[in-house]
């Protein structure tokens, strides 16, 4: 699943809080860090969510959070890599309500038919708020003064109103019976962790319902992925953080990547994954691997990646005709450009 929303509304903080509280549960394997994604196993989710998530109620491995993709990366991930971006969390700052990128996200969610919930973030900034670190929302709500409660209600109703103007009926998540026809609004604070147990509970429920057929992934074929980010890395130059949603990619493979001008044809110099427990400051933050299979995140080092674009397709050529793959990437880029214009 992926987190969308306006800049500064707290997407990064929310993911950091979920990762942080998972890790502080203190067990090995509490999370697994991928390039561009974090996996939180069912047991950890359940520990964090308390009575809101009972492991025996789910046959899911847990939750996979894609690190805040740009809206265009999300569009392509959703249309091509379905199962990876099966649900979205739309983060809305309760003080700021709907902003331009909130609108943009809503349009994308609507167009791609993505089920989503709204995390109404920064509830701790409500005047007179008395924070209850990590508490479920109803518990912390009960501890607040009448004044703080009505201030918060006011802000939440504003968000519900904005959603309604855009054709989405929504309500506080605990009143939602059918998440297919109603958007659940979950009040949270990425700072104090209030409401995070509820958020995880709702996400688990939705994941279970919308779970895609994992068997549809063909891991043996040539790899297909989406660029999440183009990043300079010391010693490697421009690299791509890619979510591989189908097939296999190997060191030495010829790949075609969507670029600002023409598609880029290049050869994979190294495939990198985060080194577990690496110190941020140490030189070697990555381990080289020979191959990566879908679904997974991977950093690709290769020559000529400077002009690659976030949201663009990545294709392993394999034993196909290079020109054919280039045309495929061109067609997909044209598609993305059309949707971008529609959004603008
Ligand atoms: P992003 O741009 O959506 O990823 O937003 P960030 O996660 O970078 O957050 C933007 C700013 O809001 C940062 O200064 C955060 O510390 C702050 N922030 C995020 N969530 C909360 C919250 O729940 N409460 C408060 N008080 N501040 C928050």
Coordinates of C-alpha atoms and ligand atoms in Angstrom, one line a residue:
X1 CA 0.0 0.0 0.0
X2 CA 1.1 3.5 -0.5
X3 CA 0.8 6.8 1.3
X4 CA -0.3 9.9 -0.6
X5 CA -1.1 13.5 0.2
X6 CA 0.0 17.1 0.2
X7 CA 3.6 18.0 1.0
X8 CA 4.2 18.5 4.8
X9 CA 0.9 16.9 5.8
X10 CA 3.0 14.1 7.4
X11 CA 3.4 11.2 4.9
X12 CA 7.0 10.6 5.9
X13 CA 6.4 11.1 9.6
X14 CA 3.6 8.6 9.6
X15 CA 5.7 5.9 7.9
X16 CA 8.6 6.7 10.2
X17 CA 6.3 6.4 13.3
X18 CA 4.9 3.0 12.1
X19 CA 8.5 1.7 11.4
X20 CA 9.8 3.1 14.6
X21 CA 7.1 1.7 16.8
X22 CA 7.4 -1.7 15.1
X23 CA 11.2 -1.8 15.7
X24 CA 10.7 -0.7 19.4
X25 CA 8.5 -3.8 19.8
X26 CA 12.1 -5.1 20.2
X27 CA 12.0 -8.4 18.3
X28 CA 14.3 -9.4 15.5
X29 CA 12.4 -9.4 12.2
X30 CA 9.9 -6.8 13.5
X31 CA 10.2 -5.2 10.0
X32 CA 12.1 -5.8 6.8
X33 CA 13.5 -2.8 5.0
X34 CA 13.4 -3.1 1.2
X35 CA 14.5 -0.4 -1.3
X36 CA 11.4 1.8 -1.5
X37 CA 9.3 -0.3 0.8
X38 CA 8.9 -1.6 4.4
X39 CA 7.3 -4.9 5.3
X40 CA 5.7 -5.2 8.7
X41 CA 4.8 -8.8 9.5
X42 CA 1.4 -9.8 10.9
X43 CA 2.7 -10.5 14.4
X44 CA 4.3 -7.1 14.6
X45 CA 1.1 -5.4 13.3
X46 CA -0.9 -7.2 15.9
X47 CA 1.4 -6.2 18.7
X48 CA 1.2 -2.6 17.7
X49 CA -2.5 -2.6 17.1
X50 CA -3.4 -4.5 20.3
X51 CA -6.9 -5.8 20.5
X52 CA -7.7 -4.1 17.1
X53 CA -5.8 -6.8 15.1
X54 CA -6.1 -10.4 16.2
X55 CA -3.6 -12.5 14.1
X56 CA -6.0 -15.4 13.8
X57 CA -8.5 -13.3 11.9
X58 CA -6.2 -12.7 9.0
X59 CA -4.5 -14.9 6.4
X60 CA -2.1 -12.1 5.3
X61 CA 1.7 -12.0 5.8
X62 CA 1.4 -8.5 7.1
X63 CA 1.5 -5.0 5.5
X64 CA 3.8 -3.8 2.8
X65 CA 4.2 0.0 2.8
X66 CA 5.7 1.6 -0.3
X67 CA 7.8 4.6 0.7
X68 CA 5.8 7.7 -0.3
X69 CA 5.9 7.5 -4.1
X70 CA 5.3 10.7 -6.1
X71 CA 1.8 10.9 -7.5
X72 CA 2.9 9.9 -10.9
X73 CA 4.8 6.8 -9.6
X74 CA 1.7 5.9 -7.8
X75 CA -0.4 6.2 -11.0
X76 CA 1.8 3.8 -12.9
X77 CA 2.3 1.4 -10.0
X78 CA -1.4 1.2 -9.6
X79 CA -2.2 0.6 -13.2
X80 CA 0.7 -1.8 -13.9
X81 CA 1.8 -3.3 -10.6
X82 CA -1.7 -3.5 -9.1
X83 CA -1.1 -5.7 -6.1
X84 CA 1.6 -3.5 -4.7
X85 CA -0.5 -0.4 -4.6
X86 CA -3.7 -2.1 -3.8
X87 CA -4.8 0.3 -1.1
X88 CA -3.9 3.9 -0.3
X89 CA -3.7 6.1 2.7
X90 CA -4.5 9.7 2.0
X91 CA -2.9 11.9 4.6
X92 CA -4.6 15.1 5.3
X93 CA -3.4 17.7 7.9
X94 CA -6.3 18.5 10.1
X95 CA -5.2 22.2 10.2
X96 CA -4.7 22.5 6.5
X97 CA -7.5 20.3 5.2
X98 CA -7.6 19.9 1.4
X99 CA -4.6 21.4 -0.6
X100 CA -3.6 21.2 -4.3
X101 CA -1.7 17.8 -3.9
X102 CA -4.6 16.4 -1.9
X103 CA -6.9 17.2 -4.9
X104 CA -4.4 15.6 -7.2
X105 CA -4.2 12.5 -5.1
X106 CA -8.0 12.3 -4.9
X107 CA -8.2 12.5 -8.7
X108 CA -5.7 9.7 -9.1
X109 CA -7.5 7.5 -6.5
X110 CA -10.7 8.1 -8.3
X111 CA -9.4 7.5 -11.8
X112 CA -7.5 4.3 -10.8
X113 CA -10.4 3.0 -8.6
X114 CA -8.0 2.6 -5.6
X115 CA -9.7 1.8 -2.3
X116 CA -8.4 4.3 0.3
X117 CA -8.7 5.6 3.8
X118 CA -8.0 9.1 5.1
X119 CA -5.5 9.5 7.9
X120 CA -6.5 12.9 9.4
X121 CA -3.1 13.7 10.8
X122 CA -1.7 16.1 13.5
X123 CA -4.6 15.7 15.9
X124 CA -2.1 16.5 18.7
X125 CA -2.0 20.1 17.5
X126 CA -5.7 20.6 18.5
X127 CA -5.8 23.4 21.1
X128 CA -5.8 22.0 24.6
X129 CA -4.9 18.5 23.4
X130 CA -3.7 16.1 26.2
X131 CA -1.5 13.5 24.3
X132 CA -1.8 9.8 25.2
X133 CA 1.3 8.3 23.5
X134 CA 0.3 5.5 21.1
X135 CA -3.3 5.2 22.3
X136 CA -6.2 4.0 20.2
X137 CA -8.3 7.0 19.1
X138 CA -11.3 6.3 21.2
X139 CA -9.3 6.0 24.3
X140 CA -7.4 9.2 23.8
X141 CA -10.6 11.0 22.7
X142 CA -12.2 10.1 26.1
X143 CA -9.2 11.8 27.9
X144 CA -9.7 15.1 26.2
X145 CA -11.6 18.2 27.4
X146 CA -15.0 18.9 25.9
X147 CA -13.4 21.9 24.2
X148 CA -10.6 19.9 22.6
X149 CA -13.0 17.3 21.4
X150 CA -15.3 19.8 19.7
X151 CA -12.3 21.6 18.1
X152 CA -11.2 18.3 16.7
X153 CA -14.7 17.3 15.6
X154 CA -14.9 20.6 13.7
X155 CA -11.7 19.9 11.8
X156 CA -12.7 16.3 11.0
X157 CA -16.1 17.4 9.7
X158 CA -14.4 19.9 7.4
X159 CA -12.4 17.0 5.8
X160 CA -15.6 14.9 5.6
X161 CA -17.3 17.9 3.9
X162 CA -14.4 18.2 1.4
X163 CA -14.6 14.5 0.5
X164 CA -18.4 14.8 0.0
X165 CA -17.9 17.7 -2.4
X166 CA -15.8 15.4 -4.5
X167 CA -18.4 12.7 -4.6
X168 CA -17.0 10.5 -1.7
X169 CA -19.2 9.7 1.2
X170 CA -17.1 9.3 4.3
X171 CA -17.4 9.1 8.1
X172 CA -15.3 8.4 11.2
X173 CA -14.0 5.0 10.5
X174 CA -15.7 3.4 13.5
X175 CA -19.1 4.3 12.1
X176 CA -18.3 2.9 8.6
X177 CA -20.1 -0.4 8.0
X178 CA -19.1 -0.9 4.4
X179 CA -15.7 0.4 3.4
X180 CA -16.6 -0.1 -0.3
X181 CA -19.2 2.6 -0.3
X182 CA -17.8 4.8 2.5
X183 CA -14.4 6.2 3.1
X184 CA -13.2 5.7 6.7
X185 CA -11.5 8.7 8.3
X186 CA -9.0 7.8 11.0
X187 CA -7.8 10.6 13.2
X188 CA -4.0 10.1 13.9
X189 CA -0.9 11.8 15.1
X190 CA 2.4 10.8 13.5
X191 CA 4.1 12.6 16.4
X192 CA 2.4 10.9 19.4
X193 CA 1.3 7.7 17.7
X194 CA -2.3 8.3 18.7
X195 CA -4.7 6.5 16.3
X196 CA -1.9 4.4 14.8
X197 CA -3.4 1.2 16.3
X198 CA -6.7 2.1 14.6
X199 CA -5.0 2.9 11.3
X200 CA -3.3 -0.5 11.2
X201 CA -6.5 -2.2 12.1
X202 CA -8.4 -0.6 9.3
X203 CA -5.6 -1.3 6.8
X204 CA -5.5 -5.0 7.8
X205 CA -9.2 -5.2 7.3
X206 CA -9.1 -3.6 3.9
X207 CA -6.1 -5.6 2.7
X208 CA -7.8 -8.8 3.6
X209 CA -10.8 -7.7 1.5
X210 CA -8.9 -6.4 -1.5
X211 CA -6.1 -8.9 -1.5
X212 CA -5.0 -9.5 -5.1
X213 CA -4.1 -12.9 -6.5
X214 CA -0.4 -13.1 -5.9
X215 CA -0.1 -16.1 -8.2
X216 CA -0.7 -13.7 -11.1
X217 CA 2.9 -12.5 -10.8
X218 CA 5.2 -14.3 -13.3
X219 CA 8.5 -14.2 -11.4
X220 CA 10.4 -16.2 -14.1
X221 CA 9.9 -13.7 -17.0
X222 CA 11.9 -10.6 -17.7
X223 CA 11.5 -8.0 -15.0
X224 CA 9.1 -5.1 -15.1
X225 CA 9.1 -2.2 -12.7
X226 CA 8.4 1.4 -11.9
X227 CA 11.0 4.0 -11.0
X228 CA 10.2 5.5 -7.6
X229 CA 13.2 7.8 -7.4
X230 CA 16.4 8.7 -9.2
X231 CA 19.2 9.2 -6.7
X232 CA 22.9 10.1 -6.7
X233 CA 24.8 7.5 -4.7
X234 CA 28.5 8.0 -3.9
X235 CA 30.5 5.5 -5.9
X236 CA 27.6 4.7 -8.2
X237 CA 26.5 8.0 -9.8
X238 CA 22.8 8.2 -10.7
X239 CA 20.9 5.2 -9.5
X240 CA 17.2 4.1 -9.7
X241 CA 15.1 3.0 -6.8
X242 CA 12.7 0.7 -8.5
X243 CA 9.7 -1.4 -7.4
X244 CA 9.8 -4.6 -9.4
X245 CA 6.3 -5.8 -9.7
X246 CA 6.8 -8.6 -12.2
X247 CA 9.6 -11.0 -13.3
X248 CA 13.3 -11.1 -12.5
X249 CA 16.2 -8.7 -13.0
X250 CA 19.9 -9.8 -13.0
X251 CA 23.2 -8.0 -12.9
X252 CA 24.4 -7.6 -16.5
X253 CA 20.8 -7.5 -17.9
X254 CA 20.1 -5.0 -20.7
X255 CA 17.2 -2.7 -19.5
X256 CA 15.1 0.0 -21.1
X257 CA 14.1 2.9 -18.8
X258 CA 11.8 5.9 -19.5
X259 CA 13.8 9.1 -19.8
X260 CA 13.1 12.8 -20.0
X261 CA 13.9 12.6 -23.8
X262 CA 14.2 9.2 -25.3
X263 CA 14.0 5.8 -23.6
X264 CA 17.4 4.9 -22.1
X265 CA 19.0 1.6 -23.1
X266 CA 21.6 0.5 -20.6
X267 CA 23.2 -2.4 -18.8
X268 CA 22.7 -3.2 -15.1
X269 CA 26.1 -2.7 -13.4
X270 CA 24.9 -3.6 -9.9
X271 CA 21.7 -4.5 -8.1
X272 CA 21.7 -3.1 -4.5
X273 CA 19.6 -3.8 -1.5
X274 CA 19.9 -2.0 1.9
X275 CA 22.4 -3.7 4.2
X276 CA 20.6 -4.7 7.4
X277 CA 21.5 -2.5 10.4
X278 CA 23.9 -0.4 8.3
X279 CA 25.1 2.8 10.0
X280 CA 23.9 5.7 7.9
X281 CA 27.4 7.2 8.0
X282 CA 29.3 4.2 7.0
X283 CA 30.4 3.9 3.4
X284 CA 28.8 0.5 2.7
X285 CA 25.1 1.0 3.0
X286 CA 24.2 -1.6 0.4
X287 CA 24.7 -5.2 -0.4
X288 CA 25.2 -6.3 -4.0
X289 CA 22.9 -9.1 -5.2
X290 CA 23.0 -11.1 -8.4
X291 CA 19.3 -11.1 -9.0
X292 CA 16.0 -9.9 -7.6
X293 CA 12.5 -11.4 -8.2
X294 CA 9.1 -9.7 -8.0
X295 CA 7.6 -8.3 -5.9
X296 CA 10.5 -6.4 -4.4
X297 CA 12.3 -3.1 -4.2
X298 CA 15.8 -2.7 -5.6
X299 CA 18.3 0.0 -6.3
X300 CA 19.7 -0.3 -9.9
X301 CA 23.2 1.1 -10.7
X302 CA 23.9 1.5 -14.4
X303 CA 25.5 4.0 -16.8
X304 CA 23.4 6.9 -18.3
X305 CA 20.6 7.1 -15.8
X306 CA 20.8 10.8 -15.2
X307 CA 17.7 11.5 -17.4
X308 CA 15.5 8.7 -16.0
X309 CA 12.2 9.9 -14.5
X310 CA 10.3 9.0 -11.4
X311 CA 7.1 7.1 -12.4
X312 CA 8.7 5.8 -15.6
X313 CA 8.7 2.1 -16.6
X314 CA 11.8 -0.1 -16.3
X315 CA 11.9 -3.2 -18.5
X316 CA 14.4 -6.1 -18.8
X317 CA 14.9 -6.9 -22.5
X318 CA 15.7 -10.6 -22.0
X319 CA 15.5 -12.6 -25.2
X320 CA 13.0 -10.1 -26.7
X321 CA 13.8 -7.8 -29.6
X322 CA 15.3 -4.5 -28.2
X323 CA 13.3 -2.3 -30.6
X324 CA 10.1 -3.9 -29.5
X325 CA 10.8 -3.2 -25.8
X326 CA 11.9 0.4 -26.6
X327 CA 8.5 0.9 -28.3
X328 CA 6.7 -0.6 -25.3
X329 CA 8.4 1.8 -23.0
X330 CA 7.7 4.7 -25.3
X331 CA 4.0 3.8 -25.5
X332 CA 3.8 3.6 -21.7
X333 CA 5.5 7.0 -21.3
X334 CA 3.0 8.5 -23.7
X335 CA 0.3 7.1 -21.5
X336 CA 1.8 8.7 -18.4
X337 CA 2.2 12.0 -20.2
X338 CA -1.5 12.0 -21.2
X339 CA -2.6 11.4 -17.7
X340 CA -0.3 14.1 -16.4
X341 CA -1.9 16.6 -18.8
X342 CA -5.3 15.5 -17.6
X343 CA -4.2 16.1 -14.0
X344 CA -2.8 19.6 -14.9
Ligands
LIG1 P1 5.4 14.9 4.1 O1 6.0 16.1 3.3 O2 4.0 14.7 3.9 O3 6.2 13.7 4.1 O4 5.4 15.5 5.6 P2 6.5 15.3 6.8 O5 6.3 13.9 7.4 O6 7.8 15.6 6.4 O7 6.0 16.3 7.9 C1 6.0 17.7 7.7 C2 6.1 18.4 9.1 O8 5.0 18.1 9.9 C3 7.3 17.9 9.9 O9 7.9 19.1 10.5 C4 6.7 17.0 10.9 O10 7.5 16.9 12.1 C5 5.4 17.6 11.1 N1 4.4 16.6 11.5 C6 4.1 15.4 10.8 N2 3.1 14.7 11.5 C7 2.8 15.4 12.6 C8 1.9 15.2 13.7 O11 1.2 14.3 13.7 N3 1.9 16.2 14.7 C9 2.7 17.3 14.6 N4 2.6 18.2 15.6 N5 3.6 17.5 13.6 C10 3.7 16.6 12.6

